[in-house]
């Protein structure tokens, strides 16, 4: 990918992070729409439905938008949800046939190949239409042609993964209608990815907890996993769910202390039969 003229700020990982979304393609284009996007994204709540009989909740989604880099993609075995990019967006305002063939198509191909290599299936292509940039140009395709080409070249049966954002910096009813459709799609895809990855994280955590009677199991290592789940809930401002994680850890540790006192178990903190805490 081409390096941006003004790179976005680096990601600083803290427990107050927002879900990460990477942005590829035209970085200057994204920078121009970012203020409006970051302001409007959390305005409308989304219903968050989860498994295991949990009641649905209404949440406001925010995101930490960062420049796309391959090193941000999770590697095999990486379970750190706080550093996990949940959605990848490619931005373009190409409306010229020759430009699409010469540069944009090749750049999109490289981007998708990197995502496929890391089994990243949560992505979206945004085509920004700007009427001012169409003036005095040749080889301009009709309004829907570039979008159709992108859908045919890259979306296969997922045609909804390519959306149009019309004149996003204008103040018009057409622009607002376009923004609303785009934001709905963005919130939906972001929530779908988050729910899917969070569910897998919780399944892996339960599997790890079920191994607590096996030799070599470490409470400290497990603590870090469930604590990260608590941080994720804090990130979503679901503080009651975060407290549940700490209550479960407290109960698990208390039981280990009781069992250790009765003999026959390793210390839950240092994982040694002869405690060195």
PDB file of N, CA, C and O in Angstrom, residues 209 212-213 217 219 246-269:
ATOM      1  N   UNK A 209     -10.458 -22.595  31.303  1.00  0.00           N
ATOM      2  CA  UNK A 209     -10.884 -22.736  32.704  1.00  0.00           C
ATOM      3  C   UNK A 209     -11.180 -24.190  33.052  1.00  0.00           C
ATOM      4  O   UNK A 209     -10.908 -24.641  34.169  1.00  0.00           O
ATOM      5  N   UNK A 212      -8.408 -26.430  34.595  1.00  0.00           N
ATOM      6  CA  UNK A 212      -7.758 -25.942  35.813  1.00  0.00           C
ATOM      7  C   UNK A 212      -7.292 -27.047  36.751  1.00  0.00           C
ATOM      8  O   UNK A 212      -6.481 -26.793  37.645  1.00  0.00           O
ATOM      9  N   UNK A 213      -7.808 -28.272  36.576  1.00  0.00           N
ATOM     10  CA  UNK A 213      -7.347 -29.381  37.430  1.00  0.00           C
ATOM     11  C   UNK A 213      -6.167 -30.124  36.832  1.00  0.00           C
ATOM     12  O   UNK A 213      -5.636 -31.041  37.463  1.00  0.00           O
ATOM     13  N   UNK A 217      -1.483 -26.021  34.982  1.00  0.00           N
ATOM     14  CA  UNK A 217      -2.450 -24.929  34.794  1.00  0.00           C
ATOM     15  C   UNK A 217      -2.091 -23.781  35.730  1.00  0.00           C
ATOM     16  O   UNK A 217      -1.834 -23.981  36.917  1.00  0.00           O
ATOM     17  N   UNK A 219      -3.170 -20.131  37.391  1.00  0.00           N
ATOM     18  CA  UNK A 219      -4.234 -19.156  37.633  1.00  0.00           C
ATOM     19  C   UNK A 219      -3.830 -17.781  37.108  1.00  0.00           C
ATOM     20  O   UNK A 219      -4.664 -17.046  36.575  1.00  0.00           O
ATOM     21  N   UNK A 246     -14.736 -10.078  37.181  1.00  0.00           N
ATOM     22  CA  UNK A 246     -13.901  -9.995  38.382  1.00  0.00           C
ATOM     23  C   UNK A 246     -14.491 -10.811  39.528  1.00  0.00           C
ATOM     24  O   UNK A 246     -13.750 -11.417  40.321  1.00  0.00           O
ATOM     25  N   UNK A 247     -15.823 -10.852  39.623  1.00  0.00           N
ATOM     26  CA  UNK A 247     -16.457 -11.681  40.660  1.00  0.00           C
ATOM     27  C   UNK A 247     -16.139 -13.156  40.432  1.00  0.00           C
ATOM     28  O   UNK A 247     -15.863 -13.900  41.387  1.00  0.00           O
ATOM     29  N   UNK A 248     -16.173 -13.579  39.159  1.00  0.00           N
ATOM     30  CA  UNK A 248     -15.863 -14.980  38.851  1.00  0.00           C
ATOM     31  C   UNK A 248     -14.403 -15.291  39.165  1.00  0.00           C
ATOM     32  O   UNK A 248     -14.087 -16.365  39.695  1.00  0.00           O
ATOM     33  N   UNK A 249     -13.513 -14.359  38.863  1.00  0.00           N
ATOM     34  CA  UNK A 249     -12.098 -14.571  39.172  1.00  0.00           C
ATOM     35  C   UNK A 249     -11.878 -14.637  40.686  1.00  0.00           C
ATOM     36  O   UNK A 249     -11.100 -15.463  41.172  1.00  0.00           O
ATOM     37  N   UNK A 250     -12.567 -13.793  41.415  1.00  0.00           N
ATOM     38  CA  UNK A 250     -12.441 -13.804  42.873  1.00  0.00           C
ATOM     39  C   UNK A 250     -12.916 -15.128  43.450  1.00  0.00           C
ATOM     40  O   UNK A 250     -12.265 -15.713  44.331  1.00  0.00           O
ATOM     41  N   UNK A 251     -14.058 -15.620  42.928  1.00  0.00           N
ATOM     42  CA  UNK A 251     -14.592 -16.890  43.425  1.00  0.00           C
ATOM     43  C   UNK A 251     -13.657 -18.046  43.086  1.00  0.00           C
ATOM     44  O   UNK A 251     -13.420 -18.937  43.913  1.00  0.00           O
ATOM     45  N   UNK A 252     -13.102 -18.031  41.871  1.00  0.00           N
ATOM     46  CA  UNK A 252     -12.191 -19.101  41.455  1.00  0.00           C
ATOM     47  C   UNK A 252     -10.920 -19.086  42.298  1.00  0.00           C
ATOM     48  O   UNK A 252     -10.448 -20.139  42.752  1.00  0.00           O
ATOM     49  N   UNK A 253     -10.381 -17.897  42.540  1.00  0.00           N
ATOM     50  CA  UNK A 253      -9.165 -17.800  43.340  1.00  0.00           C
ATOM     51  C   UNK A 253      -9.423 -18.222  44.792  1.00  0.00           C
ATOM     52  O   UNK A 253      -8.606 -18.932  45.403  1.00  0.00           O
ATOM     53  N   UNK A 254     -10.566 -17.805  45.320  1.00  0.00           N
ATOM     54  CA  UNK A 254     -10.897 -18.167  46.707  1.00  0.00           C
ATOM     55  C   UNK A 254     -10.999 -19.678  46.864  1.00  0.00           C
ATOM     56  O   UNK A 254     -10.522 -20.248  47.854  1.00  0.00           O
ATOM     57  N   UNK A 255     -11.601 -20.338  45.866  1.00  0.00           N
ATOM     58  CA  UNK A 255     -11.720 -21.787  45.928  1.00  0.00           C
ATOM     59  C   UNK A 255     -10.349 -22.452  45.867  1.00  0.00           C
ATOM     60  O   UNK A 255     -10.084 -23.426  46.583  1.00  0.00           O
ATOM     61  N   UNK A 256      -9.462 -21.897  45.054  1.00  0.00           N
ATOM     62  CA  UNK A 256      -8.116 -22.454  44.966  1.00  0.00           C
ATOM     63  C   UNK A 256      -7.346 -22.271  46.268  1.00  0.00           C
ATOM     64  O   UNK A 256      -6.582 -23.138  46.689  1.00  0.00           O
ATOM     65  N   UNK A 257      -7.553 -21.144  46.919  1.00  0.00           N
ATOM     66  CA  UNK A 257      -6.883 -20.909  48.192  1.00  0.00           C
ATOM     67  C   UNK A 257      -7.348 -21.926  49.229  1.00  0.00           C
ATOM     68  O   UNK A 257      -6.546 -22.498  49.989  1.00  0.00           O
ATOM     69  N   UNK A 258      -8.670 -22.180  49.259  1.00  0.00           N
ATOM     70  CA  UNK A 258      -9.225 -23.163  50.191  1.00  0.00           C
ATOM     71  C   UNK A 258      -8.654 -24.542  49.908  1.00  0.00           C
ATOM     72  O   UNK A 258      -8.216 -25.263  50.815  1.00  0.00           O
ATOM     73  N   UNK A 259      -8.655 -24.923  48.618  1.00  0.00           N
ATOM     74  CA  UNK A 259      -8.151 -26.239  48.241  1.00  0.00           C
ATOM     75  C   UNK A 259      -6.660 -26.371  48.527  1.00  0.00           C
ATOM     76  O   UNK A 259      -6.177 -27.431  48.950  1.00  0.00           O
ATOM     77  N   UNK A 260      -5.923 -25.293  48.304  1.00  0.00           N
ATOM     78  CA  UNK A 260      -4.480 -25.323  48.569  1.00  0.00           C
ATOM     79  C   UNK A 260      -4.214 -25.494  50.064  1.00  0.00           C
ATOM     80  O   UNK A 260      -3.314 -26.230  50.473  1.00  0.00           O
ATOM     81  N   UNK A 261      -5.026 -24.819  50.887  1.00  0.00           N
ATOM     82  CA  UNK A 261      -4.874 -24.941  52.329  1.00  0.00           C
ATOM     83  C   UNK A 261      -5.145 -26.345  52.822  1.00  0.00           C
ATOM     84  O   UNK A 261      -4.572 -26.796  53.819  1.00  0.00           O
ATOM     85  N   UNK A 262      -6.032 -27.052  52.084  1.00  0.00           N
ATOM     86  CA  UNK A 262      -6.357 -28.428  52.462  1.00  0.00           C
ATOM     87  C   UNK A 262      -5.289 -29.406  52.016  1.00  0.00           C
ATOM     88  O   UNK A 262      -5.318 -30.580  52.377  1.00  0.00           O
ATOM     89  N   UNK A 263      -4.346 -28.936  51.209  1.00  0.00           N
ATOM     90  CA  UNK A 263      -3.242 -29.779  50.757  1.00  0.00           C
ATOM     91  C   UNK A 263      -3.536 -30.441  49.428  1.00  0.00           C
ATOM     92  O   UNK A 263      -4.679 -30.589  48.998  1.00  0.00           O
ATOM     93  N   UNK A 264      -2.450 -30.830  48.742  1.00  0.00           N
ATOM     94  CA  UNK A 264      -2.604 -31.608  47.518  1.00  0.00           C
ATOM     95  C   UNK A 264      -2.659 -30.779  46.253  1.00  0.00           C
ATOM     96  O   UNK A 264      -2.736 -31.329  45.171  1.00  0.00           O
ATOM     97  N   UNK A 265      -2.654 -29.425  46.360  1.00  0.00           N
ATOM     98  CA  UNK A 265      -2.710 -28.592  45.167  1.00  0.00           C
ATOM     99  C   UNK A 265      -1.537 -27.629  45.156  1.00  0.00           C
ATOM    100  O   UNK A 265      -0.993 -27.258  46.203  1.00  0.00           O
ATOM    101  N   UNK A 266      -1.175 -27.194  43.973  1.00  0.00           N
ATOM    102  CA  UNK A 266      -0.165 -26.159  43.839  1.00  0.00           C
ATOM    103  C   UNK A 266      -0.775 -24.810  44.168  1.00  0.00           C
ATOM    104  O   UNK A 266      -1.981 -24.608  44.079  1.00  0.00           O
ATOM    105  N   UNK A 267       0.093 -23.884  44.565  1.00  0.00           N
ATOM    106  CA  UNK A 267      -0.376 -22.540  44.837  1.00  0.00           C
ATOM    107  C   UNK A 267      -1.000 -21.949  43.571  1.00  0.00           C
ATOM    108  O   UNK A 267      -0.388 -22.004  42.493  1.00  0.00           O
ATOM    109  N   UNK A 268      -2.200 -21.375  43.640  1.00  0.00           N
ATOM    110  CA  UNK A 268      -2.855 -20.833  42.462  1.00  0.00           C
ATOM    111  C   UNK A 268      -2.132 -19.635  41.871  1.00  0.00           C
ATOM    112  O   UNK A 268      -2.334 -19.299  40.714  1.00  0.00           O
ATOM    113  N   UNK A 269      -1.295 -18.984  42.659  1.00  0.00           N
ATOM    114  CA  UNK A 269      -0.609 -17.792  42.157  1.00  0.00           C
ATOM    115  C   UNK A 269       0.718 -18.131  41.487  1.00  0.00           C
ATOM    116  O   UNK A 269       0.979 -17.744  40.356  1.00  0.00           O
TER     117      UNK A 269
END
